[in-house]
Short mmCIF file of C-alpha atoms in Angstrom, two decimals:
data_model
loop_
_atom_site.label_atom_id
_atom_site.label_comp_id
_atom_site.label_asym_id
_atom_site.label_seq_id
_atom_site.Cartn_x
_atom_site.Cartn_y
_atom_site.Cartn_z
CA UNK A 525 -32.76 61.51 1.30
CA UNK A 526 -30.04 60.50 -1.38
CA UNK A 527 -27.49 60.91 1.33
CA UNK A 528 -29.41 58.74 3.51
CA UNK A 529 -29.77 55.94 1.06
CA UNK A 530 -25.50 56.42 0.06
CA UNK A 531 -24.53 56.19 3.76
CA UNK A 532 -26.73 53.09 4.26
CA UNK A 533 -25.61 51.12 0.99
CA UNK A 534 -21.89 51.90 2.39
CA UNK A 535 -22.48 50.55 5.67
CA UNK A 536 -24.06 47.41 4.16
CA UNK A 537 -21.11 47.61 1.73
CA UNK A 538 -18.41 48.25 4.49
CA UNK A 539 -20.11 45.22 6.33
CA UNK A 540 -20.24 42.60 3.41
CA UNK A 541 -16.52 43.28 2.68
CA UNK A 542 -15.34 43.16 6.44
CA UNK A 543 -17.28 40.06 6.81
CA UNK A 544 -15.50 38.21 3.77
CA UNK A 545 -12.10 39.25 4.46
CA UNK A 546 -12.42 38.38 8.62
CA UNK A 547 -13.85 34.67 6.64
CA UNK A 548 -11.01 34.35 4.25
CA UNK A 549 -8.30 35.57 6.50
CA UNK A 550 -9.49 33.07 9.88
CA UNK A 551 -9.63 29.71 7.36
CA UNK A 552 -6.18 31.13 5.29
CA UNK A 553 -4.64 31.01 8.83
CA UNK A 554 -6.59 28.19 10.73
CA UNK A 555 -7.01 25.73 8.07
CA UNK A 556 -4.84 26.50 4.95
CA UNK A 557 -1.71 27.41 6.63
CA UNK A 558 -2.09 26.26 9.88
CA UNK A 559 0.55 23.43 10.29
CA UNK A 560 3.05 26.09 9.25
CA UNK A 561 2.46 28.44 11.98
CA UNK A 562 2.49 25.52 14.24
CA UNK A 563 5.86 24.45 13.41
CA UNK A 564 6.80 28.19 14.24
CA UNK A 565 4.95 27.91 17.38
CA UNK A 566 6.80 24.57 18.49
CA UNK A 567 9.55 26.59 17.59
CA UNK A 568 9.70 29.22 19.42
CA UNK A 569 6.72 29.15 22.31
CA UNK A 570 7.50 28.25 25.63
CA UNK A 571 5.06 24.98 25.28
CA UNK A 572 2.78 26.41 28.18
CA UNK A 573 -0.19 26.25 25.81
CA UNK A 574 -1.01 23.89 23.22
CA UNK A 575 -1.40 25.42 19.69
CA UNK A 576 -5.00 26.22 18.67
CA UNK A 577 -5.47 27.19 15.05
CA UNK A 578 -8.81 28.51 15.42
CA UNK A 579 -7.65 31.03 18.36
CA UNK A 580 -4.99 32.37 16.19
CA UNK A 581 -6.95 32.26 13.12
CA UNK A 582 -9.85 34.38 15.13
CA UNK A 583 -6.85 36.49 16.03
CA UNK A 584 -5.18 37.19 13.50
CA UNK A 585 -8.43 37.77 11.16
CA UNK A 586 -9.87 40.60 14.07
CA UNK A 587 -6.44 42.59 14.74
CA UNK A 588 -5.80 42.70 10.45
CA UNK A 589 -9.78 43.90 10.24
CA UNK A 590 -9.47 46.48 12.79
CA UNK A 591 -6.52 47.26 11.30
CA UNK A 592 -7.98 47.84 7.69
CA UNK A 593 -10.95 49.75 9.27
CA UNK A 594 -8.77 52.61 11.10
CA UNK A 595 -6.46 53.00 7.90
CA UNK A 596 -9.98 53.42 5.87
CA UNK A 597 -10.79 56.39 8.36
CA UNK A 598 -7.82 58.21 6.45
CA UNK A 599 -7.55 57.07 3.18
CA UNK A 600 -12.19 56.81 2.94
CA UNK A 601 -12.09 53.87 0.09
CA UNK A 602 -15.88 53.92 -0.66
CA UNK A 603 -18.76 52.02 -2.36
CA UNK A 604 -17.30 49.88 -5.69
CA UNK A 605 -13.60 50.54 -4.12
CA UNK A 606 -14.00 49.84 -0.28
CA UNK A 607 -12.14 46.52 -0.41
CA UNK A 608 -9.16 48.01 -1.39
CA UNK A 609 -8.81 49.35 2.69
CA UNK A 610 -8.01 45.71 2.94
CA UNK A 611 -5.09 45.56 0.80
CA UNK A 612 -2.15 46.00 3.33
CA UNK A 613 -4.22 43.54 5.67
CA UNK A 614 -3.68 41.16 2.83
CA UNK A 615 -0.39 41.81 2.42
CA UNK A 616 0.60 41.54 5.87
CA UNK A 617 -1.33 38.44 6.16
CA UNK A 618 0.88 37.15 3.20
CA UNK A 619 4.26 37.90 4.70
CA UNK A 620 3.24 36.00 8.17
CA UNK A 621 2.34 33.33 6.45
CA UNK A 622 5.33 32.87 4.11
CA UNK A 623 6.83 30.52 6.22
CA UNK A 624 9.56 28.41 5.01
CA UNK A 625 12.99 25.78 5.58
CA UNK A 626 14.79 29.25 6.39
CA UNK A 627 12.90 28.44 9.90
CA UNK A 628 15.29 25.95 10.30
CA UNK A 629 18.34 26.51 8.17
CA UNK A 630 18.53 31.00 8.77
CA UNK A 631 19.54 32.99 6.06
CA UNK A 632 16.32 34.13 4.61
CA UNK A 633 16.06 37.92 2.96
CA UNK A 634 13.79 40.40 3.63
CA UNK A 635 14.40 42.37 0.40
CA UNK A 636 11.47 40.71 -1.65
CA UNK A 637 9.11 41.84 1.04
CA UNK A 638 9.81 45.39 1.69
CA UNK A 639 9.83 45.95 -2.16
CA UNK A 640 6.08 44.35 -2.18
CA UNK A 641 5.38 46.37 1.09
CA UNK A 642 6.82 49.42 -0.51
CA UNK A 643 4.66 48.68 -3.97
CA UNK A 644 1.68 48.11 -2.05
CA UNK A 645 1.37 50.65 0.05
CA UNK A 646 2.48 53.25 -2.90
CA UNK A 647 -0.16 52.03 -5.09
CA UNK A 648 -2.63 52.25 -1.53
CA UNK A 649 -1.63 55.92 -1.04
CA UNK A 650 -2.17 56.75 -4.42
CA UNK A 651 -5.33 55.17 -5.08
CA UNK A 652 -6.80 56.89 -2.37
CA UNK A 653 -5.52 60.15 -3.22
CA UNK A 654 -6.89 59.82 -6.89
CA UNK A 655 -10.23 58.58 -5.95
CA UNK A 656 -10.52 60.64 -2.63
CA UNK A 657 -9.63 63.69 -3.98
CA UNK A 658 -10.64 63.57 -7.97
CA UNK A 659 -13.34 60.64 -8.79
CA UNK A 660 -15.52 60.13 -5.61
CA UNK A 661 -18.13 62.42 -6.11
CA UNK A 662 -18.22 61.66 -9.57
CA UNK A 663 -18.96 58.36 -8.59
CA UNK A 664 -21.56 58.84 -6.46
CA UNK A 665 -23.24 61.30 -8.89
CA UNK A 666 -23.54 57.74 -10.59
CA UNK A 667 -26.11 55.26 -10.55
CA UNK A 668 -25.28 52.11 -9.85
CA UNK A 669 -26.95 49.38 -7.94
CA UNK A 670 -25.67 47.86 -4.57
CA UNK A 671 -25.61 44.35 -6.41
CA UNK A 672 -23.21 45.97 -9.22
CA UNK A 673 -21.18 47.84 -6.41
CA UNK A 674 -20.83 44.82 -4.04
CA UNK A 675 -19.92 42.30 -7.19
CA UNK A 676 -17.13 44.86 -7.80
CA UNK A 677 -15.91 44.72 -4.43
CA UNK A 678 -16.08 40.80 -4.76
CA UNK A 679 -13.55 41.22 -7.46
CA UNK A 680 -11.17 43.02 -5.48
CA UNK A 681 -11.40 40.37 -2.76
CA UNK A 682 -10.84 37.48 -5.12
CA UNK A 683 -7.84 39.36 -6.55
CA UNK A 684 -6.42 39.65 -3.09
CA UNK A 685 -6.98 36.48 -2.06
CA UNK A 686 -5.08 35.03 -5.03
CA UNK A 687 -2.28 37.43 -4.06
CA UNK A 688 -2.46 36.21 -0.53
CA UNK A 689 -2.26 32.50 -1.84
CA UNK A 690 0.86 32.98 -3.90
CA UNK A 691 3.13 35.51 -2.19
CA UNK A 692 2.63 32.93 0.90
CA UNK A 693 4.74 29.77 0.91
CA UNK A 694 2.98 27.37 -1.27
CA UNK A 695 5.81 25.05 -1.47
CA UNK A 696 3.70 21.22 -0.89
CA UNK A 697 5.41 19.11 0.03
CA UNK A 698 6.72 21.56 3.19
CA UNK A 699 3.20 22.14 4.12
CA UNK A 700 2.52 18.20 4.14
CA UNK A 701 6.19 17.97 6.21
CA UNK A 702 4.70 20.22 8.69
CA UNK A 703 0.93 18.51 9.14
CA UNK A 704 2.48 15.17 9.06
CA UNK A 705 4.43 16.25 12.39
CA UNK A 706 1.07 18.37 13.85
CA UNK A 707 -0.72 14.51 13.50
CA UNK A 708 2.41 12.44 14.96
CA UNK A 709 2.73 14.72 17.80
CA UNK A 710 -0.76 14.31 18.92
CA UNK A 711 -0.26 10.58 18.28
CA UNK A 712 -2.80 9.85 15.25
CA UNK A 713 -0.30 7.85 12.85
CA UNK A 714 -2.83 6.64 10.88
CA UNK A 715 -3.32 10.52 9.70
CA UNK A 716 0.35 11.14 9.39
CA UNK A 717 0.89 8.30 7.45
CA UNK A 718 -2.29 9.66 5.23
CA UNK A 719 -1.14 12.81 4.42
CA UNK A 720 0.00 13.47 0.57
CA UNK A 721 -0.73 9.26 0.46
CA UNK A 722 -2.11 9.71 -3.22
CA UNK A 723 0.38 12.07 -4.63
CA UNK A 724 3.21 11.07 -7.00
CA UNK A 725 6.08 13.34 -5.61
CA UNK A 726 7.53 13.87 -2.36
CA UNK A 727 10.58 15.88 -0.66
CA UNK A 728 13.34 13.68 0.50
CA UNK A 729 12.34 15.02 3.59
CA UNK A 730 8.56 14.24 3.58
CA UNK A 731 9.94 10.42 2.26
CA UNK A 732 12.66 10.53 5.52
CA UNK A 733 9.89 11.52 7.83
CA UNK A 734 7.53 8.99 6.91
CA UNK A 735 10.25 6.28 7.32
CA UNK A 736 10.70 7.27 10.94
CA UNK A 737 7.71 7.05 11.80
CA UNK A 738 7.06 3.31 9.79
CA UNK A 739 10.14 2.39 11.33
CA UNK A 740 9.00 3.65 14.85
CA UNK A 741 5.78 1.56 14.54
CA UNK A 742 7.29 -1.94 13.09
CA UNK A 743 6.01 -0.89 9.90
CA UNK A 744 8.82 -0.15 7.26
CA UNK A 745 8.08 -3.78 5.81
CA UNK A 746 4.59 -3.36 5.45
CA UNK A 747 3.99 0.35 4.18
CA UNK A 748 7.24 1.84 2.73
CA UNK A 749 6.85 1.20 -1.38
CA UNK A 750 3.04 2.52 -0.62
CA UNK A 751 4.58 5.85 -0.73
CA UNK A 752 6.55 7.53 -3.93
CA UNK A 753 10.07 6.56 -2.91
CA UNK A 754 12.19 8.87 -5.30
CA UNK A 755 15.54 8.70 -3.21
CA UNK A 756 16.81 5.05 -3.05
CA UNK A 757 18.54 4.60 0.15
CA UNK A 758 19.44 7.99 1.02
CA UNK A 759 15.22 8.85 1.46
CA UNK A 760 15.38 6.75 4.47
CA UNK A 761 17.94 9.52 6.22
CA UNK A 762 17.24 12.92 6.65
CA UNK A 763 20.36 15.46 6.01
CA UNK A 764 22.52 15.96 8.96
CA UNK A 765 21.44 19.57 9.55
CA UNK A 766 17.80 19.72 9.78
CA UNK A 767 15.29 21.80 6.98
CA UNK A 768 12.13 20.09 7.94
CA UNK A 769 10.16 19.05 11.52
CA UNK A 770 11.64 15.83 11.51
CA UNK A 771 14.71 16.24 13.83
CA UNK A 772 18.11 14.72 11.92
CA UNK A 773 18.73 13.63 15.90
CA UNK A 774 15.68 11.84 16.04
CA UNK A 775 16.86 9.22 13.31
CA UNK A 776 20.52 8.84 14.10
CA UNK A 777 19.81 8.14 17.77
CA UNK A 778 17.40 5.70 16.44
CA UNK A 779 20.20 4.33 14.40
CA UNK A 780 22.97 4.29 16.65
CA UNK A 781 25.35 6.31 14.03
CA UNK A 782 25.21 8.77 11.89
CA UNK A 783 27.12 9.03 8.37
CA UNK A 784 30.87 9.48 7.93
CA UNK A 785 31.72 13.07 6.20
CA UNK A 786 31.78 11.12 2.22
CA UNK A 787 29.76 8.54 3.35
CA UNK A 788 27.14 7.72 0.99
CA UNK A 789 23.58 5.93 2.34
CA UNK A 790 24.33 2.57 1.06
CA UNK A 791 27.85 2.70 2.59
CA UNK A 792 26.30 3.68 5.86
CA UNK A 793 23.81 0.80 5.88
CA UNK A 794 26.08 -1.66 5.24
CA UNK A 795 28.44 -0.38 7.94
CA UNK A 796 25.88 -0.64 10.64
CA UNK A 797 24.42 -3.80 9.74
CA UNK A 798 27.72 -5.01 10.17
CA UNK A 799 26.77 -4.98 14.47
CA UNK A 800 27.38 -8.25 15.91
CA UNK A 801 23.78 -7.64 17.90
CA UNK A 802 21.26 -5.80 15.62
CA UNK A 803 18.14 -3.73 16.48
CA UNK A 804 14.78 -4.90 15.30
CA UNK A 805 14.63 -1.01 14.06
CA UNK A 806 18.08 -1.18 12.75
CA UNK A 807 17.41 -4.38 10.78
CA UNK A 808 14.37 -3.14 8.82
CA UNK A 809 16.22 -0.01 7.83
CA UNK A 810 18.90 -1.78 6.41
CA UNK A 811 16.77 -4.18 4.35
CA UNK A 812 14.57 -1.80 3.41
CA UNK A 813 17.78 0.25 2.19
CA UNK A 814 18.91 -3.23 0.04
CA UNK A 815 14.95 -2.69 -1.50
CA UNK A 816 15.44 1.00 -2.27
CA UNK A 817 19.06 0.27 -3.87
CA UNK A 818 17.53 -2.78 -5.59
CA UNK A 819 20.31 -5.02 -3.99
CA UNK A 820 18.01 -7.75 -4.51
CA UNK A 821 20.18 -10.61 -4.04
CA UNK A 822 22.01 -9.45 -0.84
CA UNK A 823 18.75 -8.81 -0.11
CA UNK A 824 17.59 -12.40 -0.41
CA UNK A 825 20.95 -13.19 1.42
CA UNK A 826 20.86 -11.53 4.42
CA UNK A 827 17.12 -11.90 5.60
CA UNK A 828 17.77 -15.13 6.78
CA UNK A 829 20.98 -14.19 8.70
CA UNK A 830 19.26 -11.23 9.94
CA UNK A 831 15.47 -13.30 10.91
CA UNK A 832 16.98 -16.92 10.99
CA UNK A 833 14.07 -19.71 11.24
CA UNK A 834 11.30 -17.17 10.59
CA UNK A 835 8.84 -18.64 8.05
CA UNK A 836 7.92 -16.31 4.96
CA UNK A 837 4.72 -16.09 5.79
CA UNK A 838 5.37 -14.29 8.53
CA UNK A 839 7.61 -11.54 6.93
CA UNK A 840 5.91 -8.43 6.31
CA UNK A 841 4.39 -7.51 2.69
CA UNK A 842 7.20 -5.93 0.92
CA UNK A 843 9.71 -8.44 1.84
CA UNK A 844 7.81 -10.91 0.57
CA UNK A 845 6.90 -9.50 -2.72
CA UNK A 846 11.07 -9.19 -2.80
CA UNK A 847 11.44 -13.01 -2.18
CA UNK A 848 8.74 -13.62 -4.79
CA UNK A 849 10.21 -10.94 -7.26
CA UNK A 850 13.29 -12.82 -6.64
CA UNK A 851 12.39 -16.20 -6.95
CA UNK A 852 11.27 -15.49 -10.47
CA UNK A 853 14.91 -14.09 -11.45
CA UNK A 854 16.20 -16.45 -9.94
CA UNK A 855 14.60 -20.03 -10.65
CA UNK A 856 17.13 -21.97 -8.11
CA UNK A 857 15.24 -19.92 -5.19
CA UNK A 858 11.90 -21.32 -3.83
CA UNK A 859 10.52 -19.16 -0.99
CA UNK A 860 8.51 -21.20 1.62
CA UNK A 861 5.04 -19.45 1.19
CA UNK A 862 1.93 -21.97 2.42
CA UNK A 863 -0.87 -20.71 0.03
CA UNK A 864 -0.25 -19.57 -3.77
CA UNK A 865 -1.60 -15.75 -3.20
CA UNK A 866 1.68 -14.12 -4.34
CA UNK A 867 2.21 -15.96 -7.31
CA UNK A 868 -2.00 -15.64 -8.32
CA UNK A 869 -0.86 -11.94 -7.84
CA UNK A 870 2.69 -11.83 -9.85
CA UNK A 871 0.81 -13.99 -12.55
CA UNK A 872 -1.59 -11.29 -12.61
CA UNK A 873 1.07 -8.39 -13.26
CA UNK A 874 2.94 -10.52 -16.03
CA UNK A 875 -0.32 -10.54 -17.74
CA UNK A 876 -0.74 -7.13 -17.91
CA UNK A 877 2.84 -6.49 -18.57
CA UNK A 878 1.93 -8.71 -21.73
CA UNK A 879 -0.60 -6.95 -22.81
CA UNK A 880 1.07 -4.05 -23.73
CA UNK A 881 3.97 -3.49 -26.18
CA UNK A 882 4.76 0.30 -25.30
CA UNK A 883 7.12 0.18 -21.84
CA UNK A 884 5.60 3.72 -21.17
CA UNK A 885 2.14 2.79 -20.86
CA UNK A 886 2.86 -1.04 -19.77
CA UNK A 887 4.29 1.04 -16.59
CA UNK A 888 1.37 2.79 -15.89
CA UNK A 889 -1.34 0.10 -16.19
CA UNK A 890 1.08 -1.87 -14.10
CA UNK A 891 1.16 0.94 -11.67
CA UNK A 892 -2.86 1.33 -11.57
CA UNK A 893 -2.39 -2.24 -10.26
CA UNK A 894 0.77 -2.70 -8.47
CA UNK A 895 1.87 0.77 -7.98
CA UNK A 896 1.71 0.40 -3.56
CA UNK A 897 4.11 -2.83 -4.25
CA UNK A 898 7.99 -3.93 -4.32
CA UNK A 899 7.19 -5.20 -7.88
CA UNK A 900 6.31 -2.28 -9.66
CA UNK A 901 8.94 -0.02 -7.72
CA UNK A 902 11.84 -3.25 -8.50
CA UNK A 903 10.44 -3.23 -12.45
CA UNK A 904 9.81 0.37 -13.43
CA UNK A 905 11.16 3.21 -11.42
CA UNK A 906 14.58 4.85 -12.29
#
């Protein structure tokens, strides 16, 4: 009868944890780390079939199941320790999904991962061994409750999964790289452009690829300083050999150049925009490159030479809020706006600036208010 009962509560046991890892392990891989695998995929796939997460998310979470069931026919992990079959299924699942810019760029070891393979599977063998061979049937001699025994097993699992989350690439900003491309791709800007939107940081790759694809759509004038720009001038471009899904090719073609071998990014702007017949692409990068370098004057100088007769009004909203920035440095320049809605809004941020005596935390009520604008990123970034 006891025997009866024990080989029930481990199939229900064997069941629960099987069930949470196949869970864990399809979301880790279809959702979580998903745009990673896809950038392998796009890679190195012949492009017959499109990429479906949830397929290889089903996939992957079956074969590493299977996998940890056969192994558990060997080593026989049991009742309060039967999640730790699962542990090289976790760490495999770890290594496929540490995913990284040595996709692009090569020269990534190994080393780190047999050592954690080697670890792993010492501290498997010799787990089992102990409790196989020494502590099971004292444990089953012991009463203990299939709640107790499954909350232990729940422990494991949560101990894994954090192991699975950190020894996988959890680098951000490359993650955000690599979903920004899955959503331009399949032609939703409005998601690409939404992706990491409300964080502070971004890679100078992340800031590049967002810039090609404003600058794609007509939209570097209207969106750019609504995104952290950290870089000046040289986050516009990305390096000439590519570490991220954007495609260094993809700018420089868009271009019509690429940079000389000391050439820095202001250097390079100014030598293109010195065409006789300029791009409407071409001419937004380099005046939103005079923005980034704060080069407000030249700025102010070469819009007109670069959209002669077109009425402010019309301008997108960062070069406006540079023509208004300016004409308040500079109180011989009048910009040609029909309604007073810039200066309401500059009037605004000069009272708020006066409000506060500390430049630390006048920057960040400014930014609360003006943080998406030319006028806080002129004023207060460095």
């Amino acid at each position: 009868m006891r025997n009866s009962e024990e080989r029930r509560l481990q199939r229900v046991v064997a069941f629960t944890c099987a069930t949470l890892f196949i869970i864990f392990s399809f979301f880790f891989v279809a959702k979580y780390q998903a745009p990673l695998f896809e950038l392998v995929y796009d890679k190195w796939a012949t492009g017959k079939l499109d990429f479906n997460p949830y397929v290889l998310g089903a996939t992957v979470a079956t074969a590493l199941t299977v996998l940890a069931l056969w192994l558990n026919k060997f080593t026989g992990f049991q009742r309060e320790w039967t999640a730790m079959a699962y542990l090289p299924s976790v760490l495999i699942l770890s290594f496929i999904s540490d995913i990284d810019r040595t996709l692009y760029t090569g020269g990534g070891s190994l080393w780190g991962w047999i050592v954690i393979f080697v670890v792993g599977f010492l501290i498997y063998l010799f787990l089992s061994f102990v409790l196989r061979r020494i502590l099971f049937e004292k444990i089953k001699s012991a009463a203990m409750s299939a709640n107790r025994i499954i909350w232990r097993n729940l422990l494991i699992f949560v101990i894994f999964f954090c192991v699975a989350g950190s020894l996988s690439n959890g680098e951000e900003n490359f993650k955000r790289e690599a979903l920004v491309e899955s959503y331009y791709k399949r032609g939703d800007l409005s998601a690409a452009l939404s992706v990491g939107n409300k964080s502070l940081d971004a890679s100078r790759e992340l800031t590049a690829q967002r810039a090609y694809i404003m600058a794609s759509e007509g939209l570097l004038g209207e969106m750019l300083f609504e995104y952290p720009q950290l870089y000046a001038s040289k986050g516009l471009l990305p390096g000439k050999l590519r570490t991220s899904a954007l495609v260094p090719d993809s700018v420089y073609n868009m271009l019509g150049a690429t940079p000389g071998e000391n050439e820095n990014s202001s250097a390079f702007f100014d030598r293109i925009a010195a065409n006789d017949s300029l791009s409407p692409v071409v001419k937004d990068y380099y005046l939103s490159a005079l923005l980034l370098d704060k080069r407000l004057v030249e700025f102010t100088r070469r819009l007109p030479e670069l959209y002669p007769g077109i009425a402010h009004d019309s301008l997108p909203k960062h070069y406006r809020e540079a023509l208004k920035l300016y004409s308040e440095i500079d109180g011989t320049f009048t910009p040609d706006f029909t309604n007073d809605e810039l200066t309401v809004l500059f009037d605004s941020l000069k009272s708020i600036e006066n409000s506060h005596d500390d430049v630390f935390v006048r920057g960040n009520y400014v930014r609360k208010s003006f943080g998406k604008t030319y006028w806080w990123y002129f004023l207060y970034s460095y």
